[in-house]
Coordinates of C-alpha atoms in Angstrom, one line a residue:
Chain A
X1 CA 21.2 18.6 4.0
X2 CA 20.3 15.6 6.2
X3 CA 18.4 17.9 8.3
X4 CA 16.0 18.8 5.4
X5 CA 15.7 15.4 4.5
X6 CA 14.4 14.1 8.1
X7 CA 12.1 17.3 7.7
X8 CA 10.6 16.4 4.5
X9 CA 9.6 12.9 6.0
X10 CA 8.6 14.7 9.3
X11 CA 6.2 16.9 7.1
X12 CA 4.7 13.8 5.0
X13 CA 3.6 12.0 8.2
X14 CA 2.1 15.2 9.3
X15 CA 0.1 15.6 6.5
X16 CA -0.4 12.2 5.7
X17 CA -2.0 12.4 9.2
X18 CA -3.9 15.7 8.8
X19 CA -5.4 14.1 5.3
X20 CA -6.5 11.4 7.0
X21 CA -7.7 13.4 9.8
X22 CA -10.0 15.7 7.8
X23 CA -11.3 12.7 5.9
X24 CA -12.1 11.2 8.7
X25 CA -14.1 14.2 9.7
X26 CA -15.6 14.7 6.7
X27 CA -16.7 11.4 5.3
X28 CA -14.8 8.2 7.0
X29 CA -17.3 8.8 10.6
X30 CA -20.5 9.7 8.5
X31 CA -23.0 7.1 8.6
X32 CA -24.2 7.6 4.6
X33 CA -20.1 6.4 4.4
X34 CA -20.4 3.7 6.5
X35 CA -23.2 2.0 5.0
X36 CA -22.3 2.5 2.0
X37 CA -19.0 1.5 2.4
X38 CA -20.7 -1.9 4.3
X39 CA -22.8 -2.6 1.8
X40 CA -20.2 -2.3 -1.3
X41 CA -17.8 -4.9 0.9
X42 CA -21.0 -7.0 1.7
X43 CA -21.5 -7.2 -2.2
X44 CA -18.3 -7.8 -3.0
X45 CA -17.6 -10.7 -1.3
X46 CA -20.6 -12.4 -2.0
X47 CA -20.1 -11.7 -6.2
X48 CA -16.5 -13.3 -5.7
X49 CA -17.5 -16.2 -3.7
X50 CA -20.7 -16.6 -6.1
X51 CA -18.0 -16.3 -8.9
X52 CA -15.5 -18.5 -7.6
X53 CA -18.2 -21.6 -7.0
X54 CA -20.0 -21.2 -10.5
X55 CA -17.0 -20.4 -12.4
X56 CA -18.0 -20.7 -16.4
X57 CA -20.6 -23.4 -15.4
X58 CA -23.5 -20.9 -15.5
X59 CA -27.0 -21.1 -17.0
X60 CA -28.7 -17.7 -18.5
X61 CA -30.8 -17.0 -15.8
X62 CA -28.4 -17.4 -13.0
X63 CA -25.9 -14.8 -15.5
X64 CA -28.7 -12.1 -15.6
X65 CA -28.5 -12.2 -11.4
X66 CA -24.8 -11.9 -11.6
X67 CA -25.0 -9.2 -13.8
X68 CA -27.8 -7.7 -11.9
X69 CA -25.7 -7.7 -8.8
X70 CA -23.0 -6.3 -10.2
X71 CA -24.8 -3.4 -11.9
X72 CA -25.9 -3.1 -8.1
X73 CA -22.5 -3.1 -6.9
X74 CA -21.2 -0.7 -9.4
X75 CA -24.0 1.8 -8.4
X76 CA -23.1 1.5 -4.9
X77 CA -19.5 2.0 -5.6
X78 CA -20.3 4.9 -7.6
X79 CA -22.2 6.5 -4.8
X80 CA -19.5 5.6 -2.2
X81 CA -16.9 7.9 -4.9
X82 CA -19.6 10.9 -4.8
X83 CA -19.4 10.7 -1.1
X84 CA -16.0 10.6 -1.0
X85 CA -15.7 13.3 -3.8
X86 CA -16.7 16.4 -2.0
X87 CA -14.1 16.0 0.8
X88 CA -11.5 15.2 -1.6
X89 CA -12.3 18.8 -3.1
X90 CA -11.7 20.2 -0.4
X91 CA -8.6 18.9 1.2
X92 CA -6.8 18.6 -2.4
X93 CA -7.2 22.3 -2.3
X94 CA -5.6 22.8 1.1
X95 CA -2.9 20.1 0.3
X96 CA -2.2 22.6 -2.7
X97 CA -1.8 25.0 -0.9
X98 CA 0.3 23.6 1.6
X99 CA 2.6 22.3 -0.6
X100 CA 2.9 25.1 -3.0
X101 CA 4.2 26.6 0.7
X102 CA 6.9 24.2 0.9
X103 CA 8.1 24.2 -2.3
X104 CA 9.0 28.2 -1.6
X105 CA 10.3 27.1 1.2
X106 CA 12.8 24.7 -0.4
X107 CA 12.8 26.8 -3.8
X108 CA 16.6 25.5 -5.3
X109 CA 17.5 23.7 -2.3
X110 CA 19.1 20.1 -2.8
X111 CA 17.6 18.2 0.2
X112 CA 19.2 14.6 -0.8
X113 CA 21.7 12.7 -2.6
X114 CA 20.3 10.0 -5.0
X115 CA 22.3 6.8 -5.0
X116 CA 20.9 6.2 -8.3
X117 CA 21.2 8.1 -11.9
X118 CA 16.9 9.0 -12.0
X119 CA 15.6 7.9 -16.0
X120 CA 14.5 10.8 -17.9
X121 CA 11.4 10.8 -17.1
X122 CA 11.9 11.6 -13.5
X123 CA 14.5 13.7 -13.3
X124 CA 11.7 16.4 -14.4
X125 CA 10.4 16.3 -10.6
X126 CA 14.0 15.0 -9.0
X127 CA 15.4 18.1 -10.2
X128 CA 12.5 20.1 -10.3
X129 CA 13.9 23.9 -9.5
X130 CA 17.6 23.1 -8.6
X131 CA 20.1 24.6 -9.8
X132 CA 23.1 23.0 -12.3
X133 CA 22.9 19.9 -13.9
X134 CA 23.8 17.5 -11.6
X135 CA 20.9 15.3 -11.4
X136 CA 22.0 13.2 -8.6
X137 CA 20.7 16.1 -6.7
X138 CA 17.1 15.4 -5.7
X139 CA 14.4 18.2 -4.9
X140 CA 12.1 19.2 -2.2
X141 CA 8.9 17.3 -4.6
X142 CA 11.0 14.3 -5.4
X143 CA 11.5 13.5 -1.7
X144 CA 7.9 14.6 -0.8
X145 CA 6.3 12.4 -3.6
X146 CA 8.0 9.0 -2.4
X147 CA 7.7 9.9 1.0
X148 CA 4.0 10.5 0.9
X149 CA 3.7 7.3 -1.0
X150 CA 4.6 4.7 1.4
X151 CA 4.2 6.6 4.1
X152 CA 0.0 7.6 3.6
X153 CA -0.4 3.9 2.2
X154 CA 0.6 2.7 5.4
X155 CA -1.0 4.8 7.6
X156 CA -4.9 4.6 5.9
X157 CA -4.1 0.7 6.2
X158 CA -3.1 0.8 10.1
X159 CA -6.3 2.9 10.7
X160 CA -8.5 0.7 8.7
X161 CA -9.5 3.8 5.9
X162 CA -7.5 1.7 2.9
X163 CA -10.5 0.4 0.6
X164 CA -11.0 -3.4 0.8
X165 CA -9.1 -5.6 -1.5
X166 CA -12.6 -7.8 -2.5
X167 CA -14.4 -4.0 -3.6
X168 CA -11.4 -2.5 -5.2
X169 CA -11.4 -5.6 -6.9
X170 CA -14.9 -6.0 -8.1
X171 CA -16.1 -2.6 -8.3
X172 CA -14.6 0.1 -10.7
X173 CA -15.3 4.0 -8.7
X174 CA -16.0 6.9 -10.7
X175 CA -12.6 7.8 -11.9
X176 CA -11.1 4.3 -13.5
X177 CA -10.1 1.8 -10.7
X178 CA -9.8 2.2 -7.4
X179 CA -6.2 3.1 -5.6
X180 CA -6.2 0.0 -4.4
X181 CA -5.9 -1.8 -7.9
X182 CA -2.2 -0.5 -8.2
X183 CA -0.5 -1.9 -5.3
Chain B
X1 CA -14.0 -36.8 32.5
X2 CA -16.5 -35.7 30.0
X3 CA -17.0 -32.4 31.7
X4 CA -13.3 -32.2 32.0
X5 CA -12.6 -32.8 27.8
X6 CA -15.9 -30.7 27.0
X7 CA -14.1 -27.1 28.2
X8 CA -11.2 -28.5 26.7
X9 CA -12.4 -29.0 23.3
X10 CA -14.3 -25.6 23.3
X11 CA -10.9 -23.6 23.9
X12 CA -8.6 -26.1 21.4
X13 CA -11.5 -24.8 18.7
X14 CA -11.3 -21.3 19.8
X15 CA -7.6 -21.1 19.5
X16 CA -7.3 -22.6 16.3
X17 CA -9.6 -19.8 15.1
X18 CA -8.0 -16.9 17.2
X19 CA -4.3 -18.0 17.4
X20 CA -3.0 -14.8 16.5
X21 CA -2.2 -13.6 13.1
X22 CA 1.4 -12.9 13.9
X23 CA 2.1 -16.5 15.8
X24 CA 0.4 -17.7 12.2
X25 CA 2.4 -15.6 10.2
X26 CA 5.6 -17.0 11.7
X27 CA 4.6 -20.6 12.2
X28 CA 5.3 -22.4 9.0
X29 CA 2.2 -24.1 6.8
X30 CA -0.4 -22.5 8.6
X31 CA -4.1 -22.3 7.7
X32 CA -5.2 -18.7 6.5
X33 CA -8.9 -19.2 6.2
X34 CA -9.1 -15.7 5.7
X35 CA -7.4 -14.3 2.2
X36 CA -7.2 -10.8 3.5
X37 CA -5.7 -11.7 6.3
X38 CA -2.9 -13.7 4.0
X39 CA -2.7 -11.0 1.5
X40 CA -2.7 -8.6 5.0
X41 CA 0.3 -10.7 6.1
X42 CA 1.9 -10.4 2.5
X43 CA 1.6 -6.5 2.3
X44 CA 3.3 -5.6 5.8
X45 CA 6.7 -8.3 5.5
X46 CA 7.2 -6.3 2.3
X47 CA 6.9 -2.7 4.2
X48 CA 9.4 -4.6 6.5
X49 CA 11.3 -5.7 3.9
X50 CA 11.7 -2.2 2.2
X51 CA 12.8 -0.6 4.7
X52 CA 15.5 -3.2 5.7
X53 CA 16.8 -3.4 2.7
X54 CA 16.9 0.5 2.5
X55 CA 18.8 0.9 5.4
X56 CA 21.1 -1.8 4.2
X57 CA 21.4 -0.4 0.5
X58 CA 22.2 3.1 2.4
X59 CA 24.8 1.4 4.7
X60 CA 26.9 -0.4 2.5
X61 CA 26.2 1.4 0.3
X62 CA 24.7 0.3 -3.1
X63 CA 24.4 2.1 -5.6
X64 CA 23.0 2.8 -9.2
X65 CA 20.5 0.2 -11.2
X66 CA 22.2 -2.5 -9.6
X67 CA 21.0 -1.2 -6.5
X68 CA 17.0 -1.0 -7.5
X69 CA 17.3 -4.3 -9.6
X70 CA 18.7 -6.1 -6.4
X71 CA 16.0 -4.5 -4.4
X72 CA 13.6 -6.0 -6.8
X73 CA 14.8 -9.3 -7.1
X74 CA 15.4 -10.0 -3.6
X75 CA 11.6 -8.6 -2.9
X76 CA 10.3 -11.1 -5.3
X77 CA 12.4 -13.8 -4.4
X78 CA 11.6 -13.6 -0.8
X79 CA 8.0 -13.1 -0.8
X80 CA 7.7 -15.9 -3.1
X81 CA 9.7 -18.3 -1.3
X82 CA 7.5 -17.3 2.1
X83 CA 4.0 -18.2 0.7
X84 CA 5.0 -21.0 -1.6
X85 CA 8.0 -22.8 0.7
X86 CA 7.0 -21.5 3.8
X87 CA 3.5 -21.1 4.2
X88 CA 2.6 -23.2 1.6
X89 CA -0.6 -21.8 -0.2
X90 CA -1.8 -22.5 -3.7
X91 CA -1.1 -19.4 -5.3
X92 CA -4.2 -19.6 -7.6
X93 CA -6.6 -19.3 -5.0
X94 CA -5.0 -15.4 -4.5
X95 CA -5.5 -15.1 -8.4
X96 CA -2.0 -16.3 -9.6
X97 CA 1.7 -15.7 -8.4
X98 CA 1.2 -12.2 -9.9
X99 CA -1.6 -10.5 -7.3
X100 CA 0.6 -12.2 -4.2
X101 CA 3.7 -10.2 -6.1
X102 CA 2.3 -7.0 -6.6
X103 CA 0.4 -6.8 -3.2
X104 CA 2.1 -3.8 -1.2
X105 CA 5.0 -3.4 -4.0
X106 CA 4.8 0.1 -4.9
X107 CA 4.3 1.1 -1.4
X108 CA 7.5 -1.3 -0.1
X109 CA 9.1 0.6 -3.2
X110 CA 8.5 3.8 -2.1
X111 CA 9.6 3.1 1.3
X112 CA 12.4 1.7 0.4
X113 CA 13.3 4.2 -1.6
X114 CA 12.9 6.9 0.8
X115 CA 14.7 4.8 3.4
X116 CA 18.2 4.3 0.9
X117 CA 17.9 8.0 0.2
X118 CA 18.3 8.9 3.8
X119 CA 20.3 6.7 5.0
X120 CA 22.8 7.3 2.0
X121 CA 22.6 11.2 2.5
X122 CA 23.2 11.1 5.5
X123 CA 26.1 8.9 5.9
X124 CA 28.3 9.2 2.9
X125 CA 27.1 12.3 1.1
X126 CA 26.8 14.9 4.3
X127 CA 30.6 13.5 4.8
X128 CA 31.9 14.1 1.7
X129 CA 30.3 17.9 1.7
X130 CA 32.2 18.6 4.8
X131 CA 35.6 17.6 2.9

């Protein structure tokens, strides 16, 4: 069992690496991205600091810049999303594939022992295709999920990909806020 | 003498700047001119922190709610005690005590899930199958 287990985390650093790889390929080293990507972090800073001086204290003209600025920022941010979109596409149908592989692969196998009784809501992917009902057993997904988690966060943040905390901040992207946000 | 101090103030000025980030994350009260750089420091002591406290969870081991309470508690507790006791920074210029204690929690979760998991499989579980 312990052998599956160090192989589940063996496999989410590889493809944590080989998303991060193919992004970088496709969008992370193109110089549309990298503007873009400038620019929104430019913007944001500058909107926070402006924000942080005025605070309330703001006349209506000086509100309509803000604003304008913003609307600017948001534009940008949306762009940056569409860049980022495509790629996404892409890889999220490889990584579909992939995983769709290893969950075959470890079809009913128990591949850890929770130390913990999982809440109802989660034992739907901790015991997702295992066998009996002892739910201290934890799945092939389960494993993957939490691994991939921590272990992708880290890794776009050593390389430099995570999104900056100042335009993650300031900027909603196309679908709701940005990844960053939840941390 | 003057050309003597001159060089001397130029590299006390640098190194205030560019003492690194890890001497300045260690060195209690020090000046974090850059927020990112705080919140930077924030984020990887609580990676650390997960996994620590996952191996020790998986060691002893802990186990249950009590377990993932603890984990929570003590990751609060210490992260607070670090910026407000140690380092010293005024939590409201990082937006309140509530953006330093999110930053990097679900990932230090997640690692420290994945780290108690293991370490518990494989050291009292795989024994008992072997029974």
């Amino acid at each position: 069992m312990w052998a599956d287990t160090l192989l589940i985390v063996f496999i989410s650093i590889c493809t944590a690496l080989l998303g991060e790889g193919l992004t970088w390929l496709m969008v992370y080293r193109t110089d549309r991205y990298q503007k873009l990507k400038a620019e929104v972090e430019k913007q944001s800073k500058k909107l926070e600091k402006r924000k942080e001086i005025h605070g309330d204290s703001l006349d209506k003209q000086q509100k309509k810049k803000l604003e304008r600025e913003e609307d600017r920022l948001k534009h940008n941010n949306r762009d940056l999303s569409f860049v980022k979109m495509k790629s996404m596409f892409a890889i999220g149908f490889a990584f579909t594939a992939l995983l769709s592989m290893f969950n075959n692969i470890f079809d009913g196998r128990v591949v850890a022992r929770l130390p913990f009784f999982p809440v109802t809501w989660i034992q739907g992917l901790s015991h997702r295709n295992l066998p009996g009902n002892d739910y201290y057993d934890c799945s092939f997904i389960f494993l993957y999920i939490l691994c991939t988690m921590s272990i992708r966060q880290n890794i776009q943040k050593v390389l430099g990909f995570a999104p900056s905390r100042a335009a993650s901040k300031q900027g909603n992207s196309l679908f709701g806020p940005a990844p960053g946000q939840f941390k | 003498m003057s050309q003597k101090s001159k060089p001397l103030e130029k590299n006390g000025a640098t190194n205030i700047n560019k003492t690194s980030v890890w001497s300045r994350a260690f060195t209690a009260n020090s000046e974090w001119l850059d927020k990112e750089e705080f919140l930077d420091v924030i984020y990887w002591i609580r990676q650390v922190l997960g996994v620590i406290l996952g191996v020790v969870w998986g060691v002893l081991p802990l186990k249950g709610f009590f377990g993932l309470a603890l984990f929570i508690v003590i990751n609060a507790v210490v992260l607070y005690l670090y910026y407000s006791n140690f380092q010293g920074v005024d939590e409201e210029e990082y937006g309140g005590p509530w953006e330093l204690t999110k930053e990097g929690f679900i990932t230090s979760f997640a690692g420290f899930l994945v780290t108690w998991i293991i370490i518990y499989t494989g050291l009292h579980y795989e024994k008992l199958e072997e029974l």
